[in-house]
Coordinates of C-alpha atoms and ligand atoms in Angstrom, one line a residue:
X783 CA -20.2 -5.2 22.0
X784 CA -22.1 -8.4 19.4
X785 CA -19.8 -11.5 20.1
X786 CA -18.9 -12.8 16.7
X787 CA -16.8 -15.5 16.4
X788 CA -14.6 -15.3 13.3
X789 CA -12.8 -18.2 11.8
X790 CA -11.2 -17.1 9.1
X791 CA -10.0 -19.2 6.4
X792 CA -6.2 -18.7 6.5
X793 CA -4.8 -22.3 4.7
X794 CA -7.1 -20.7 1.6
X795 CA -6.3 -17.1 2.3
X796 CA -3.2 -16.0 -0.4
X797 CA 0.0 -14.5 2.8
X798 CA 0.4 -11.2 1.2
X799 CA -2.6 -10.3 1.5
X800 CA -3.6 -10.5 5.3
X801 CA -0.3 -10.9 7.0
X802 CA 2.5 -10.1 4.4
X803 CA 5.1 -12.4 2.8
X804 CA 8.4 -12.4 4.6
X805 CA 10.4 -10.2 2.3
X806 CA 13.7 -8.6 1.6
X807 CA 13.1 -9.0 -2.2
X808 CA 10.5 -9.3 -4.3
X809 CA 10.4 -10.2 -8.0
X810 CA 7.0 -8.9 -9.9
X811 CA 6.4 -11.3 -13.1
X812 CA 3.9 -9.8 -15.2
X813 CA 2.4 -12.9 -17.9
X814 CA 0.4 -13.7 -20.6
X815 CA -1.8 -16.7 -21.2
X816 CA -0.6 -17.9 -24.5
X817 CA -1.8 -21.7 -23.9
X818 CA -4.8 -21.6 -21.2
X819 CA -5.4 -25.6 -21.5
X820 CA -1.7 -26.1 -20.7
X821 CA -1.6 -23.3 -18.2
X822 CA -4.6 -24.9 -16.4
X823 CA -3.2 -28.0 -16.2
X824 CA 0.5 -26.7 -14.8
X825 CA -1.2 -24.7 -12.3
X826 CA -2.8 -27.1 -11.1
X827 CA -0.7 -29.6 -11.3
X828 CA 2.4 -27.0 -10.4
X829 CA 1.9 -24.2 -9.2
X830 CA -0.8 -24.5 -6.5
X831 CA 0.9 -26.4 -4.0
X832 CA 3.8 -23.9 -3.7
X833 CA 1.1 -20.9 -3.3
X834 CA 2.2 -19.1 0.0
X835 CA -1.3 -19.4 2.2
X836 CA -2.0 -16.8 5.3
X837 CA -0.8 -19.1 7.7
X838 CA 2.2 -20.1 6.7
X839 CA 2.7 -16.4 6.4
X840 CA 1.9 -16.5 9.9
X841 CA 3.5 -19.2 11.3
X842 CA 6.2 -17.7 9.8
X843 CA 5.9 -13.9 11.5
X844 CA 5.6 -15.8 15.0
X845 CA 9.1 -17.4 14.2
X846 CA 10.3 -14.0 13.3
X847 CA 9.1 -12.4 16.4
X848 CA 10.0 -15.0 18.6
X849 CA 13.8 -14.6 17.6
X850 CA 13.8 -11.0 17.6
X851 CA 11.8 -11.6 21.4
X852 CA 15.4 -13.7 22.3
X853 CA 17.6 -11.9 20.5
X854 CA 18.7 -14.9 17.7
X855 CA 19.9 -13.3 14.8
X856 CA 19.7 -16.7 12.4
X857 CA 16.8 -15.6 10.0
X858 CA 15.8 -18.6 7.3
X859 CA 15.7 -18.4 3.8
X860 CA 12.1 -18.9 2.9
X861 CA 10.4 -18.2 -0.3
X862 CA 6.9 -17.5 -0.7
X863 CA 4.8 -17.5 -3.6
X864 CA 1.6 -15.2 -4.4
X865 CA -0.5 -14.8 -7.7
X866 CA -3.4 -12.5 -9.4
X867 CA -5.4 -12.6 -12.7
X868 CA -6.8 -9.3 -14.3
X869 CA -9.9 -9.7 -16.1
X870 CA -8.1 -10.1 -19.1
X871 CA -6.6 -13.2 -17.8
X872 CA -10.0 -14.8 -15.4
X873 CA -11.2 -14.5 -19.6
X874 CA -8.5 -17.0 -20.7
X875 CA -9.7 -19.2 -17.4
X876 CA -13.1 -19.4 -17.6
X877 CA -14.8 -17.5 -20.1
X878 CA -16.2 -14.4 -21.2
X879 CA -18.7 -15.6 -19.9
X880 CA -17.7 -14.9 -16.1
X881 CA -19.7 -12.4 -13.6
X882 CA -18.6 -9.3 -13.3
X883 CA -16.5 -8.2 -10.1
X884 CA -16.0 -4.9 -9.1
X885 CA -16.5 -1.8 -11.6
X886 CA -12.8 -0.8 -11.5
X887 CA -11.4 -4.2 -11.4
X888 CA -13.5 -5.0 -14.7
X889 CA -12.0 -1.2 -16.3
X890 CA -8.7 -2.1 -15.4
X891 CA -6.3 1.0 -14.3
X892 CA -5.1 1.4 -18.1
X893 CA -8.6 2.1 -18.8
X894 CA -9.2 6.1 -20.5
X895 CA -11.6 6.4 -17.5
X896 CA -9.4 5.4 -14.9
X897 CA -6.5 7.5 -16.0
X898 CA -8.8 10.2 -15.7
X899 CA -10.5 9.8 -12.8
X900 CA -7.0 9.7 -11.1
X901 CA -5.2 12.0 -12.7
X902 CA -3.0 9.0 -13.9
X903 CA -0.2 9.3 -17.1
X904 CA -1.1 8.0 -19.8
X905 CA -0.1 4.5 -20.0
X906 CA 1.5 6.0 -23.3
X907 CA 3.8 7.2 -20.9
X908 CA 4.2 4.1 -18.8
X909 CA 7.4 1.7 -18.8
X910 CA 7.6 0.0 -22.3
X911 CA 8.0 -3.2 -21.9
X912 CA 5.0 -3.1 -19.3
X913 CA 2.5 -2.1 -22.1
X914 CA 4.5 -4.5 -24.9
X915 CA 1.8 -7.2 -24.5
X916 CA -1.7 -7.9 -22.8
X917 CA -1.2 -8.4 -19.1
X918 CA -3.2 -11.7 -17.8
X919 CA -1.0 -12.2 -14.3
X920 CA 1.1 -11.4 -12.1
X921 CA 3.2 -13.7 -9.7
X922 CA 4.8 -12.5 -6.8
X923 CA 7.9 -13.9 -5.8
X924 CA 9.8 -13.1 -2.7
X925 CA 12.6 -14.0 -0.3
X926 CA 15.8 -13.1 1.9
X927 CA 17.7 -11.6 -1.2
X928 CA 17.7 -10.6 -5.2
X929 CA 19.6 -14.1 -5.7
X930 CA 17.6 -16.4 -4.0
X931 CA 14.1 -14.7 -5.5
X932 CA 16.0 -14.6 -9.2
X933 CA 16.5 -18.0 -9.2
X934 CA 12.6 -19.5 -7.8
X935 CA 11.5 -17.2 -10.3
X936 CA 13.7 -18.8 -13.0
X937 CA 12.5 -21.8 -11.5
X938 CA 8.5 -21.1 -12.0
X939 CA 9.4 -20.1 -15.6
X940 CA 11.0 -22.7 -16.1
X941 CA 8.0 -24.9 -14.7
X942 CA 5.3 -23.0 -16.7
X943 CA 7.5 -23.2 -19.9
X944 CA 5.6 -22.4 -23.1
X945 CA 1.9 -21.8 -21.6
X946 CA 2.6 -18.1 -20.6
X947 CA 4.8 -16.0 -21.9
X948 CA 6.3 -13.0 -19.5
X949 CA 5.8 -10.0 -20.4
X950 CA 7.5 -7.9 -17.9
X951 CA 9.7 -8.5 -14.9
X952 CA 11.1 -6.4 -12.1
X953 CA 12.8 -7.0 -8.2
X954 CA 11.7 -5.0 -5.2
X955 CA 14.6 -5.2 -2.6
X956 CA 14.6 -3.3 0.9
X957 CA 17.0 -0.5 0.9
X958 CA 20.4 -1.2 2.8
X959 CA 21.9 -0.5 5.9
X960 CA 20.6 2.0 8.0
X961 CA 17.8 2.3 5.8
X962 CA 16.5 -0.6 5.5
X963 CA 12.2 -0.2 5.9
X964 CA 12.5 3.3 4.7
X965 CA 11.5 4.5 1.3
X966 CA 13.4 6.2 -1.5
X967 CA 12.6 10.0 0.3
X968 CA 14.2 8.2 3.3
X969 CA 10.9 8.0 5.7
X970 CA 10.3 4.6 7.7
X971 CA 7.6 2.6 5.9
X972 CA 5.1 0.1 6.8
X973 CA 4.4 1.9 10.3
X974 CA 0.8 2.0 10.0
X975 CA -1.9 -0.8 8.5
X976 CA -5.2 -1.5 9.5
X977 CA -5.4 -4.7 12.9
X978 CA -7.8 -7.2 11.3
X979 CA -10.0 -8.3 13.8
X980 CA -9.6 -12.0 14.3
X981 CA -5.9 -12.2 13.7
X982 CA -3.8 -10.3 16.1
X983 CA -0.8 -12.0 16.5
X984 CA 1.9 -8.9 17.6
X985 CA 3.2 -8.1 20.1
X986 CA 2.1 -4.7 22.4
X987 CA -1.6 -5.5 22.1
X988 CA -2.9 -2.5 23.2
X989 CA -5.6 -2.4 26.8
X990 CA -8.5 -1.3 24.1
X991 CA -10.5 -3.6 22.8
X992 CA -10.9 -1.9 19.3
X993 CA -7.1 -1.6 18.9
X994 CA -4.6 -4.0 18.3
X995 CA -1.4 -2.2 19.1
X996 CA -2.1 1.0 20.4
X997 CA -3.3 3.5 17.5
X998 CA -4.5 0.6 15.0
X999 CA -7.8 0.7 15.0
X1000 CA -9.4 -3.1 14.3
X1001 CA -11.2 -3.4 11.1
X1002 CA -13.6 -6.4 10.1
X1003 CA -12.0 -8.6 7.6
X1004 CA -14.9 -8.1 5.0
X1005 CA -12.5 -4.7 3.9
X1006 CA -9.9 -7.1 2.7
X1007 CA -11.2 -10.5 1.8
X1008 CA -14.3 -11.6 0.4
X1009 CA -16.7 -13.7 2.9
X1010 CA -16.1 -12.2 6.0
X1011 CA -18.3 -9.6 7.9
X1012 CA -16.8 -5.4 6.7
X1013 CA -17.3 -2.5 8.4
X1014 CA -20.6 -1.2 9.3
X1015 CA -20.6 2.4 7.7
X1016 CA -22.3 3.8 11.0
X1017 CA -20.7 2.4 13.5
X1018 CA -16.9 1.7 13.5
X1019 CA -16.9 -1.5 15.9
X1020 CA -20.1 -3.0 15.1
X1021 CA -19.7 -5.5 11.5
X1022 CA -21.7 -5.0 8.9
X1023 CA -22.5 -7.6 5.7
X1024 CA -20.3 -9.4 3.4
X1025 CA -19.7 -7.4 1.3
X1026 CA -21.0 -8.8 -2.4
X1027 CA -19.8 -12.0 -4.3
X1028 CA -20.4 -11.6 -7.9
X1029 CA -19.6 -15.3 -7.9
X1030 CA -19.1 -18.3 -4.9
X1031 CA -15.3 -18.8 -6.0
X1032 CA -14.3 -15.2 -5.1
X1033 CA -14.8 -16.3 -1.2
X1034 CA -11.2 -16.1 0.8
X1035 CA -10.0 -13.7 -2.4
X1036 CA -9.2 -9.9 -2.6
X1037 CA -8.1 -6.9 -5.3
X1038 CA -5.1 -6.3 -5.6
X1039 CA -3.8 -3.2 -6.9
X1040 CA -0.4 -2.6 -8.2
X1041 CA 1.3 1.0 -9.0
X1042 CA 5.2 1.8 -10.2
X1043 CA 5.6 4.7 -8.8
X1044 CA 8.4 6.4 -9.8
X1045 CA 10.4 8.7 -7.1
X1046 CA 12.8 11.7 -8.0
X1047 CA 14.4 11.5 -5.0
X1048 CA 17.1 13.9 -5.6
X1049 CA 14.8 16.6 -7.2
X1050 CA 12.8 15.7 -3.9
X1051 CA 15.7 16.8 -1.9
X1052 CA 16.7 20.2 -4.0
X1053 CA 13.3 21.5 -3.9
X1054 CA 12.8 20.6 0.3
X1055 CA 16.1 22.3 0.6
X1056 CA 15.4 25.2 -1.5
X1057 CA 11.4 25.8 -0.1
X1058 CA 12.9 25.5 3.5
X1059 CA 15.4 28.0 3.0
X1060 CA 12.8 30.5 1.5
X1061 CA 10.5 29.5 4.6
X1062 CA 13.0 30.0 7.2
X1063 CA 12.6 26.6 8.6
X1064 CA 14.4 23.4 8.9
X1065 CA 14.6 20.9 5.7
X1066 CA 14.0 17.9 7.9
X1067 CA 10.9 19.9 9.5
X1068 CA 9.1 20.7 6.0
X1069 CA 10.1 17.2 4.6
X1070 CA 8.4 15.6 7.6
X1071 CA 5.0 18.1 7.6
X1072 CA 4.9 16.9 3.6
X1073 CA 4.5 13.5 5.1
X1074 CA 3.2 13.6 8.3
X1075 CA 6.0 11.7 10.2
X1076 CA 9.6 12.4 10.5
X1077 CA 12.3 10.1 8.8
X1078 CA 12.6 8.4 11.8
X1079 CA 8.5 7.2 11.3
X1080 CA 7.5 9.4 14.7
X1081 CA 4.7 11.1 14.2
X1082 CA 3.8 15.1 13.7
X1083 CA 1.1 14.4 16.2
X1084 CA 3.2 13.3 19.3
X1085 CA 6.4 15.2 18.2
X1086 CA 5.6 18.3 16.6
X1087 CA 8.8 20.0 15.9
X1088 CA 11.5 18.0 16.9
X1089 CA 12.3 14.5 15.4
X1090 CA 12.5 11.4 18.5
X1091 CA 13.5 8.7 17.1
X1092 CA 13.5 6.5 20.1
X1093 CA 9.2 7.7 19.2
X1094 CA 9.8 6.7 15.8
X1095 CA 10.5 2.9 16.4
X1096 CA 8.8 2.4 19.2
X1097 CA 5.8 0.0 18.3
X1098 CA 3.6 0.8 21.5
X1099 CA 3.9 4.3 20.7
X1100 CA 4.0 5.5 17.2
X1101 CA 0.6 4.8 16.0
X1102 CA -1.2 5.9 19.0
X1103 CA -2.4 9.2 18.2
X1104 CA -5.8 11.1 16.0
X1105 CA -5.9 14.2 14.2
X1106 CA -9.2 15.5 16.0
X1107 CA -7.6 16.9 18.9
X1108 CA -5.4 19.1 16.1
X1109 CA -8.0 21.2 14.6
X1110 CA -5.6 23.6 13.2
X1111 CA -3.1 22.0 12.1
X1112 CA -0.6 23.3 14.7
X1113 CA 1.4 20.0 15.0
X1114 CA 0.4 18.0 11.5
X1115 CA -1.0 20.4 8.4
X1116 CA -4.5 18.9 7.2
X1117 CA -2.4 18.0 3.5
X1118 CA 0.1 16.1 4.8
X1119 CA 0.4 12.2 3.4
X1120 CA -0.4 10.3 6.4
X1121 CA -3.4 12.9 6.9
X1122 CA -4.8 13.3 3.9
X1123 CA -5.0 9.0 3.4
X1124 CA -5.9 8.0 6.6
X1125 CA -7.8 10.9 8.2
X1126 CA -8.5 8.8 11.6
X1127 CA -10.8 10.5 13.8
X1128 CA -10.8 14.0 11.5
X1129 CA -13.7 13.3 9.4
X1130 CA -17.4 12.6 9.2
X1131 CA -16.6 10.1 11.8
X1132 CA -14.4 7.2 12.3
X1133 CA -16.9 5.1 10.4
X1134 CA -16.8 6.8 7.5
X1135 CA -12.8 7.0 7.9
X1136 CA -12.6 3.2 8.4
X1137 CA -15.0 1.9 5.1
X1138 CA -11.4 4.1 3.2
X1139 CA -9.2 1.7 4.6
X1140 CA -6.0 -0.6 2.5
X1141 CA -3.3 -2.7 3.4
X1142 CA -0.7 -2.0 1.9
X1143 CA 2.3 -4.3 0.7
X1144 CA 5.2 -2.3 -1.7
X1145 CA 8.3 -2.6 -1.8
X1146 CA 11.5 -0.1 -3.0
X1147 CA 13.1 -0.8 -6.4
X1148 CA 15.9 0.6 -7.6
X1149 CA 19.2 2.0 -6.7
X1150 CA 20.7 3.9 -4.0
X1151 CA 21.3 7.6 -5.3
X1152 CA 24.8 8.1 -6.5
X1153 CA 27.2 10.5 -5.3
X1154 CA 26.7 13.0 -7.8
X1155 CA 23.6 12.5 -9.0
X1156 CA 22.0 15.8 -8.6
X1157 CA 19.0 14.7 -11.1
X1158 CA 17.3 11.3 -11.6
X1159 CA 19.7 9.0 -13.2
X1160 CA 18.4 6.0 -12.8
X1161 CA 14.8 4.8 -12.0
X1162 CA 13.9 3.8 -8.5
X1163 CA 10.8 4.2 -6.4
X1164 CA 7.9 2.6 -4.6
X1165 CA 6.1 -1.3 -6.1
X1166 CA 3.5 0.2 -4.4
X1167 CA 0.6 -3.2 -3.4
X1168 CA -2.6 -2.6 -1.7
X1169 CA -5.6 -5.0 -1.2
X1170 CA -8.7 -4.8 -0.2
X1171 CA -12.4 -6.0 -1.5
X1172 CA -13.6 -2.7 -3.5
X1173 CA -11.1 -0.7 -5.6
X1174 CA -13.5 1.9 -5.8
X1175 CA -14.3 2.4 -2.3
X1176 CA -11.1 1.7 -0.9
X1177 CA -7.6 2.4 -3.3
X1178 CA -9.3 4.6 -5.7
X1179 CA -11.3 6.8 -3.1
X1180 CA -7.7 7.4 -1.0
X1181 CA -6.1 8.7 -4.4
X1182 CA -9.1 10.3 -5.7
X1183 CA -11.2 12.2 -3.1
X1184 CA -8.5 12.9 -0.4
X1185 CA -5.1 12.9 -2.2
X1186 CA -5.9 14.6 -5.4
X1187 CA -9.0 16.7 -3.3
X1188 CA -7.5 20.2 -2.8
X1189 CA -10.4 20.6 -0.7
X1190 CA -10.6 17.3 2.0
X1191 CA -10.2 18.1 4.9
X1192 CA -14.0 20.2 4.3
X1193 CA -15.0 22.3 6.9
X1194 CA -11.8 23.5 8.1
X1195 CA -11.4 27.1 9.3
X1196 CA -8.7 29.1 10.5
X1197 CA -8.3 30.1 13.8
X1198 CA -9.6 33.1 14.0
X1199 CA -12.2 32.4 11.5
X1200 CA -12.1 31.7 7.3
X1201 CA -12.4 29.2 5.2
X1202 CA -9.2 27.3 4.7
X1203 CA -8.4 24.8 1.3
X1204 CA -6.2 22.4 2.7
X1205 CA -4.6 21.4 -0.6
X1206 CA -2.8 18.5 -2.0
X1207 CA -1.2 15.5 -0.6
X1208 CA 2.2 16.7 -1.5
X1209 CA 3.8 12.8 -2.1
X1210 CA 1.2 11.9 -3.8
X1211 CA -1.6 13.8 -5.0
X1212 CA -2.2 14.6 -8.6
X1213 CA -3.5 17.5 -10.2
X1214 CA -5.6 17.0 -13.7
X1215 CA -3.0 17.4 -16.1
X1216 CA 0.1 17.1 -13.9
X1217 CA -0.8 20.7 -12.9
X1218 CA 0.4 22.4 -10.3
X1219 CA -0.6 21.8 -6.4
X1220 CA -0.3 23.4 -3.9
X1221 CA -0.7 23.0 0.0
X1222 CA -1.6 25.2 3.2
X1223 CA 0.6 25.3 6.1
X1224 CA 3.9 24.1 5.6
X1225 CA 5.6 26.1 8.3
X1226 CA 4.0 25.5 11.6
X1227 CA 1.8 27.9 13.8
X1228 CA 3.0 25.8 16.7
X1229 CA 1.7 25.9 19.5
X1230 CA 0.2 29.4 18.7
X1231 CA 0.6 31.7 16.0
X1232 CA -0.5 33.0 12.7
X1233 CA 1.9 32.8 9.9
X1234 CA -0.2 32.1 6.2
X1235 CA 2.1 30.0 4.6
X1236 CA 1.6 28.0 1.2
X1237 CA 3.8 25.7 -0.7
X1238 CA 3.4 25.5 -4.4
X1239 CA 4.8 22.1 -6.2
X1240 CA 5.2 23.0 -9.6
X1241 CA 6.5 19.2 -10.2
X1242 CA 5.3 15.8 -9.0
X1243 CA 8.1 13.8 -7.3
X1244 CA 6.4 10.4 -7.7
X1245 CA 4.7 9.6 -10.8
X1246 CA 2.7 6.4 -12.3
X1247 CA 5.1 4.8 -14.8
X1248 CA 2.6 0.9 -14.3
X1249 CA -0.3 0.1 -13.5
X1250 CA -2.9 -3.2 -12.7
X1251 CA -5.4 -4.2 -11.1
X1252 CA -5.8 -8.3 -10.0
X1253 CA -7.8 -10.2 -8.4
X1254 CA -5.8 -12.8 -5.7
X1255 CA -8.0 -15.6 -5.9
X1256 CA -8.7 -18.1 -2.6
X1257 CA -6.2 -21.5 -3.2
X1258 CA -9.3 -23.6 -3.8
X1259 CA -10.3 -21.8 -6.5
X1260 CA -7.0 -21.8 -7.9
X1261 CA -6.8 -25.5 -7.6
X1262 CA -10.9 -26.1 -8.8
X1263 CA -13.1 -23.7 -10.6
X1264 CA -10.2 -21.1 -12.4
X1265 CA -8.0 -24.4 -13.6
X1266 CA -11.1 -26.7 -14.5
Ligands
HEM1832 C1 6.0 6.6 -3.6 C2 4.8 6.8 -2.7 C3 4.8 6.9 -1.4 C4 5.7 7.1 -0.8 C5 6.5 7.4 -0.8 C6 4.8 6.8 0.4 C7 5.4 7.1 1.9 C8 4.6 6.4 2.8 C9 4.8 6.6 4.5 C10 6.2 7.4 4.4 C11 4.0 6.7 5.3 C12 3.8 6.4 6.5 C13 4.6 5.1 7.4 C14 3.2 4.3 7.9 O1 2.2 4.5 8.1 O2 3.6 3.6 7.4 C15 2.9 6.1 4.7 C16 2.0 6.2 4.6 C17 0.3 5.5 4.3 N1 0.4 5.5 2.9 FE1 1.9 6.4 1.3 N2 3.4 6.6 0.5 C18 3.1 6.3 -1.4 C19 2.3 6.3 -1.8 C20 1.0 6.1 -1.0 C21 0.0 5.4 -2.1 C22 -0.1 5.5 -3.6 C23 -1.6 5.6 -1.4 C24 -2.7 4.9 -1.5 C25 -3.2 5.8 -2.3 C26 -0.6 5.5 -0.2 C27 -1.4 5.3 1.1 C28 -0.8 5.3 2.8 C29 -1.7 5.0 3.6 C30 -3.2 4.6 3.5 C31 -1.0 5.2 4.7 C32 -1.2 4.5 6.0 C33 -1.7 5.8 6.8 C34 -1.9 5.7 8.0 O3 -2.3 4.8 8.8 O4 -1.6 6.6 8.9 N3 1.2 6.1 -0.1 N4 3.4 6.3 2.7

């Protein structure tokens, strides 16, 4: 392969998007700019130097790994701050004569076209306070616990004074005890991320030149940050041209998709128990077949019938698989969440799969399920966040053409012949008008068998209650073009 020296400008890039900010708690502060000149001054003089860069996030990450290796219990109280702007926010800063960025960003997450394309719940049904006013931007404040983050969030609000109006704010936090790093349905999260060429820093690196950790395909950074080579559309390994930038100040910036996804946990648990009984199978296996991994994180491709928690937690092994050698969905259903959203070697070639990657950086919100809470009483779920350089080709493509498309993966046949309709992603797939969804083969035919089963999902267990598309500028853009 052609050798390219990649010099990523980590001091310029915001920390959450390439590396991830160290977060046990994260406060999302959505604001409207009420006094643009004052806001610009406060941003330049007070905020910019507090923004956490990817370089700082990486140094902190290395310290965490080092501590873990030395088995040191000590943790540090790091505060991190990032920010992004909606299209309306950029208009407040640089006027309406601004260049047109990504078409999806220009439309916005609450635009009727976006809602229709993604089968999203209409904004009229979203969290009321979130849509009580125009949202120009968001601050992400992270730290070791909610009270620490609240303290720093308040300091930030004070520092900005009357330059902004806070429209909505909400705290996300990792779940307690053994559920740490697990999302609210109970599955280990944050396992599989694209490896970024130029900054592999983790332990357990693969011996394969085009992988980070074993099974983690390396992706050119231009897929996530402007100003660098992206993927070649015809070759999974070669670099392609850097994605187009409508303005030079987009360099080292990225688009962030935010979705507040409410999860109906008691309803999900009851549904899984009832359907497992109907199908005559173990409920943990049915839940695993909906996700593609066991709650421990162990992938069905490597543990098709029984959980293997040692495998689930092992970074050297838990991502080291493909779907290409499971052509009849015997180990993992075609519609399982992880097979839908990242089909790996299963469709249109690896080059195509790498054109629709995202970096995820979400965090759970809301309390644990109370004893006796048999229907959802408290709002809880996932503050879903992902980064990319094309919202249309990355997040929207995954939601629309994979998760919401019952035909995807196309062209599959039964072992004895006959076409297969894989069905919807049972976790995040959305049918038009919140209609009934179906997935194929909830009951495993592993290692052989021909029992035909389908799972009907009359209800969505994940619903959209707020959303926004943001641009996360480089630190220099924050200091200059956007605040001059
Ligand atoms: C409440 C909603 C959601 C839940 C409960 C959920 C749960 C999970 C879980 C348990 C995993 C496996 C762990 C891992 O690989 O990190 C996962 C992976 C993933 N999810 Fe989700 N997810 C949700 C929303 C979304 C959305 C909205 C998208 C994008 C449209 C998405 C895209 C992905 C991707 C790309 C992966 C990694 C797949 C891989 O590389 O193998 N998820 N999710």
